[in-house]
Amino acid sequence: MHLLIVDDHPLFRDALGSAIRLAYPDAALHEADGIGSALDVLAACRGIELILLDLSMQGVTGFDGLLTLRARFPRLPILIVSGHEDPRIMREALHHGAAGFVPKAVDKATLTQAIATVLSGALYTPPALARAPELASAGRKAPLAERVARLTPQQLRVLTMIRQGKLNKQIAHELGVGDSMVKAHVSELLRKLEVISRTQIVIETEPLTFVQV
C-alpha cells in the first residue's frame, strides 16, 4: 500500500508517518511539502492509493490544493488532515471532493479508522464533528435523482459511456474532444454525484436508466 503525505511541516509529516506505520507496517509512505511536489510524486508513482493532505500550506489559498489534486487525479481519494476543526471548513472540504476529514489533534486509533474507512471507498468524518447540525447534512448524499439533475448534457453523455465501460480515450474519440476535457468532465461527475471513483459512479447510478442526449 502506497500513501502520500502532503504537509509543509517536516515534524508533522514525521509524526503522521510514525502513526501510520504502527497500523500499517508494510505501507510505503511518500512525502511532499507542497502541491507542486505532490504532483511530482504522483506522476512518478502511479501506485499511490491515498493522499493525506493538509489544507493550510505556504502558497496554498483555501481549498486550492485540494481542487488541484482532485482535478488532476479525480479517482484518487484525499483524506484531509488539518489543524482546522470548524465544521464549516469540513463541510466545504467534503463538498469540494475530499473523501474524509480528521483534525490533527485526533489520536492514532481515530486516524487509523479514518484511513481504513476512506480506503474502503466510504466517506469519513469524526463522530464529534459529524454531530454538528450544519455538517450532518453535508455528510449525507442528496437523493440520486437530485445529483443526476446537476449534470450538464455533455456530462450525461460521459456518464452513459462510463456506465458502458468505455475508457477516457474512447470517450474522447466519440465526443470529438481532447483527453483533458474528458478528465475534466469525469472530475465534475465525481463531484456532482458525490463519489470518489469511477467504480462508485457505476454503482451509484445503477438504479437509473439513461437516455443519451
Tab-separated table of C-alpha atoms in Angstrom:
chain	number	residue	atom	x	y	z
A	1	MET	CA	0.000	0.000	0.000
A	2	HIS	CA	1.362	3.395	-1.044
A	3	LEU	CA	0.259	6.552	0.791
A	4	LEU	CA	1.260	10.164	0.146
A	5	ILE	CA	1.545	12.691	2.990
A	6	VAL	CA	1.324	16.304	1.809
A	7	ASP	CA	2.249	18.819	4.508
A	8	ASP	CA	4.790	21.630	4.650
A	9	HIS	CA	5.807	20.881	8.263
A	10	PRO	CA	8.528	18.170	8.382
A	11	LEU	CA	7.860	17.373	12.040
A	12	PHE	CA	4.191	16.709	11.393
A	13	ARG	CA	4.984	14.584	8.355
A	14	ASP	CA	7.277	12.512	10.584
A	15	ALA	CA	4.652	12.223	13.326
A	16	LEU	CA	1.926	11.269	10.878
A	17	GLY	CA	4.203	8.759	9.190
A	18	SER	CA	5.052	7.134	12.518
A	19	ALA	CA	1.373	6.810	13.417
A	20	ILE	CA	0.578	5.236	10.051
A	21	ARG	CA	3.443	2.742	10.285
A	22	LEU	CA	2.147	1.447	13.607
A	23	ALA	CA	-1.128	0.450	11.954
A	24	TYR	CA	0.270	-0.356	8.517
A	25	PRO	CA	3.868	-1.529	8.993
A	26	ASP	CA	4.146	-2.642	5.367
A	27	ALA	CA	2.881	0.616	3.905
A	28	ALA	CA	5.162	2.581	1.587
A	29	LEU	CA	4.987	6.235	2.638
A	30	HIS	CA	5.765	9.092	0.275
A	31	GLU	CA	6.092	12.712	1.349
A	32	ALA	CA	5.617	16.112	-0.287
A	33	ASP	CA	5.952	19.594	1.190
A	34	GLY	CA	3.522	21.252	-1.210
A	35	ILE	CA	1.130	20.739	-4.095
A	36	GLY	CA	3.838	21.027	-6.736
A	37	SER	CA	5.999	18.354	-5.158
A	38	ALA	CA	2.891	16.207	-4.552
A	39	LEU	CA	2.130	16.292	-8.287
A	40	ASP	CA	5.723	15.234	-8.967
A	41	VAL	CA	5.395	12.256	-6.612
A	42	LEU	CA	2.048	11.245	-8.114
A	43	ALA	CA	3.487	11.425	-11.618
A	44	ALA	CA	6.451	9.255	-10.620
A	45	CYS	CA	4.483	6.734	-8.542
A	46	ARG	CA	1.212	5.596	-10.073
A	47	GLY	CA	0.598	3.198	-7.189
A	48	ILE	CA	-0.498	5.827	-4.657
A	49	GLU	CA	-3.794	4.716	-3.099
A	50	LEU	CA	-4.495	7.595	-0.717
A	51	ILE	CA	-3.401	11.201	-0.195
A	52	LEU	CA	-3.307	12.681	3.306
A	53	LEU	CA	-3.466	16.425	2.717
A	54	ASP	CA	-3.063	19.477	4.925
A	55	LEU	CA	-5.198	22.404	3.797
A	56	SER	CA	-3.020	25.163	5.248
A	57	MET	CA	0.311	25.238	3.465
A	58	GLN	CA	2.507	28.045	2.238
A	59	GLY	CA	1.435	29.185	-1.210
A	60	VAL	CA	-1.974	27.495	-0.963
A	61	THR	CA	-5.177	29.505	-0.588
A	62	GLY	CA	-8.320	27.919	0.813
A	63	PHE	CA	-9.185	24.699	-0.984
A	64	ASP	CA	-6.946	25.345	-3.988
A	65	GLY	CA	-4.619	22.455	-3.132
A	66	LEU	CA	-7.492	20.007	-2.778
A	67	LEU	CA	-9.089	21.177	-6.031
A	68	THR	CA	-5.805	20.947	-7.928
A	69	LEU	CA	-5.205	17.367	-6.830
A	70	ARG	CA	-8.839	16.397	-7.462
A	71	ALA	CA	-8.723	17.839	-10.982
A	72	ARG	CA	-5.503	16.017	-11.877
A	73	PHE	CA	-6.269	12.743	-10.088
A	74	PRO	CA	-10.067	12.535	-9.727
A	75	ARG	CA	-10.096	8.821	-8.851
A	76	LEU	CA	-7.588	9.134	-6.004
A	77	PRO	CA	-9.192	9.588	-2.546
A	78	ILE	CA	-7.946	12.501	-0.457
A	79	LEU	CA	-8.173	12.490	3.346
A	80	ILE	CA	-7.804	15.962	4.829
A	81	VAL	CA	-5.629	16.016	7.956
A	82	SER	CA	-5.904	19.582	9.176
A	83	GLY	CA	-5.438	21.815	12.180
A	84	HIS	CA	-8.875	23.275	11.442
A	85	GLU	CA	-11.782	21.913	13.481
A	86	ASP	CA	-14.502	24.264	12.246
A	87	PRO	CA	-17.482	22.222	10.948
A	88	ARG	CA	-17.978	24.777	8.180
A	89	ILE	CA	-14.494	24.084	6.826
A	90	MET	CA	-15.106	20.350	6.991
A	91	ARG	CA	-18.409	20.743	5.162
A	92	GLU	CA	-16.736	22.708	2.383
A	93	ALA	CA	-13.866	20.217	2.120
A	94	LEU	CA	-16.346	17.391	1.628
A	95	HIS	CA	-18.301	19.475	-0.864
A	96	HIS	CA	-15.112	20.009	-2.863
A	97	GLY	CA	-14.477	16.287	-3.083
A	98	ALA	CA	-12.470	15.281	-0.013
A	99	ALA	CA	-13.082	11.659	0.986
A	100	GLY	CA	-12.742	12.456	4.680
A	101	PHE	CA	-11.580	14.982	7.239
A	102	VAL	CA	-9.706	14.475	10.505
A	103	PRO	CA	-8.255	17.158	12.788
A	104	LYS	CA	-4.540	16.876	13.511
A	105	ALA	CA	-5.327	16.527	17.211
A	106	VAL	CA	-7.021	13.115	16.854
A	107	ASP	CA	-5.497	10.015	18.434
A	108	LYS	CA	-3.795	7.264	16.440
A	109	ALA	CA	-6.794	4.933	16.655
A	110	THR	CA	-9.069	7.554	15.093
A	111	LEU	CA	-6.548	8.289	12.353
A	112	THR	CA	-6.263	4.576	11.580
A	113	GLN	CA	-10.052	4.273	11.422
A	114	ALA	CA	-10.248	7.250	9.085
A	115	ILE	CA	-7.660	5.780	6.707
A	116	ALA	CA	-9.361	2.377	6.693
A	117	THR	CA	-12.767	3.956	6.051
A	118	VAL	CA	-11.562	6.030	3.112
A	119	LEU	CA	-9.593	3.136	1.606
A	120	SER	CA	-12.792	1.081	1.711
A	121	GLY	CA	-14.486	3.676	-0.504
A	122	ALA	CA	-16.598	5.301	2.216
A	123	LEU	CA	-16.691	8.888	3.459
A	124	TYR	CA	-15.121	9.583	6.859
A	125	THR	CA	-15.951	12.351	9.341
A	126	PRO	CA	-15.014	12.324	13.047
A	127	PRO	CA	-18.031	11.492	15.249
A	128	ALA	CA	-17.804	14.722	17.265
A	129	LEU	CA	-17.825	16.868	14.149
A	130	ALA	CA	-20.373	14.729	12.349
A	131	ARG	CA	-22.838	15.583	15.117
A	132	ALA	CA	-22.645	19.282	14.214
A	133	PRO	CA	-26.014	20.162	12.621
A	134	GLU	CA	-24.533	22.009	9.664
A	135	LEU	CA	-22.146	19.156	8.950
A	136	ALA	CA	-24.664	16.402	9.298
A	137	SER	CA	-26.396	17.481	6.129
A	138	ALA	CA	-23.033	17.669	4.312
A	139	GLY	CA	-22.185	14.111	5.251
A	140	ARG	CA	-25.426	12.791	3.725
A	141	LYS	CA	-25.730	12.487	-0.006
A	142	ALA	CA	-28.595	14.143	-1.817
A	143	PRO	CA	-31.107	11.798	-3.493
A	144	LEU	CA	-29.705	10.222	-6.662
A	145	ALA	CA	-32.210	11.960	-8.938
A	146	GLU	CA	-31.200	15.329	-7.496
A	147	ARG	CA	-27.495	14.612	-8.002
A	148	VAL	CA	-28.022	13.476	-11.591
A	149	ALA	CA	-30.088	16.615	-12.284
A	150	ARG	CA	-26.944	18.675	-11.600
A	151	LEU	CA	-25.227	17.236	-14.681
A	152	THR	CA	-24.965	19.055	-17.985
A	153	PRO	CA	-25.989	17.258	-21.219
A	154	GLN	CA	-22.321	16.634	-22.065
A	155	GLN	CA	-21.662	15.233	-18.582
A	156	LEU	CA	-24.661	12.924	-19.027
A	157	ARG	CA	-23.109	11.640	-22.253
A	158	VAL	CA	-19.832	10.966	-20.436
A	159	LEU	CA	-21.735	9.264	-17.618
A	160	THR	CA	-23.510	6.989	-20.090
A	161	MET	CA	-20.193	5.965	-21.640
A	162	ILE	CA	-18.585	5.316	-18.257
A	163	ARG	CA	-21.513	3.042	-17.425
A	164	GLN	CA	-20.790	1.235	-20.696
A	165	GLY	CA	-17.237	0.585	-19.519
A	166	LYS	CA	-15.545	2.894	-22.011
A	167	LEU	CA	-12.116	4.381	-21.269
A	168	ASN	CA	-11.297	8.090	-21.428
A	169	LYS	CA	-9.633	7.769	-24.850
A	170	GLN	CA	-12.710	6.049	-26.260
A	171	ILE	CA	-14.981	8.703	-24.780
A	172	ALA	CA	-12.780	11.483	-26.181
A	173	HIS	CA	-12.898	9.908	-29.644
A	174	GLU	CA	-16.694	9.551	-29.633
A	175	LEU	CA	-17.250	13.083	-28.374
A	176	GLY	CA	-14.573	14.615	-30.599
A	177	VAL	CA	-12.781	16.280	-27.679
A	178	GLY	CA	-9.359	16.018	-26.053
A	179	ASP	CA	-8.436	13.652	-23.220
A	180	SER	CA	-8.056	16.619	-20.854
A	181	MET	CA	-11.655	17.653	-21.478
A	182	VAL	CA	-12.880	14.144	-20.691
A	183	LYS	CA	-10.844	14.151	-17.467
A	184	ALA	CA	-12.448	17.464	-16.529
A	185	HIS	CA	-15.917	16.015	-17.160
A	186	VAL	CA	-15.109	12.929	-15.069
A	187	SER	CA	-13.872	15.151	-12.248
A	188	GLU	CA	-17.153	17.079	-12.334
A	189	LEU	CA	-19.125	13.830	-12.373
A	190	LEU	CA	-17.320	12.670	-9.244
A	191	ARG	CA	-18.007	15.980	-7.522
A	192	LYS	CA	-21.647	16.352	-8.538
A	193	LEU	CA	-22.526	12.712	-7.878
A	194	GLU	CA	-20.675	12.891	-4.529
A	195	VAL	CA	-18.496	9.839	-5.174
A	196	ILE	CA	-14.729	9.288	-5.288
A	197	SER	CA	-14.177	6.770	-8.077
A	198	ARG	CA	-15.445	5.629	-11.482
A	199	THR	CA	-16.490	2.362	-9.873
A	200	GLN	CA	-18.708	4.257	-7.455
A	201	ILE	CA	-20.207	6.207	-10.354
A	202	VAL	CA	-21.357	2.931	-11.905
A	203	ILE	CA	-22.630	1.514	-8.606
A	204	GLU	CA	-24.439	4.694	-7.530
A	205	THR	CA	-26.209	5.170	-10.859
A	206	GLU	CA	-27.134	1.523	-11.354
A	207	PRO	CA	-30.849	2.100	-10.475
A	208	LEU	CA	-31.248	4.670	-13.245
A	209	THR	CA	-31.749	4.204	-16.964
A	210	PHE	CA	-30.225	6.965	-19.023
A	211	VAL	CA	-31.165	8.122	-22.490
A	212	GLN	CA	-28.156	9.656	-24.241
A	213	VAL	CA	-28.918	13.200	-25.281
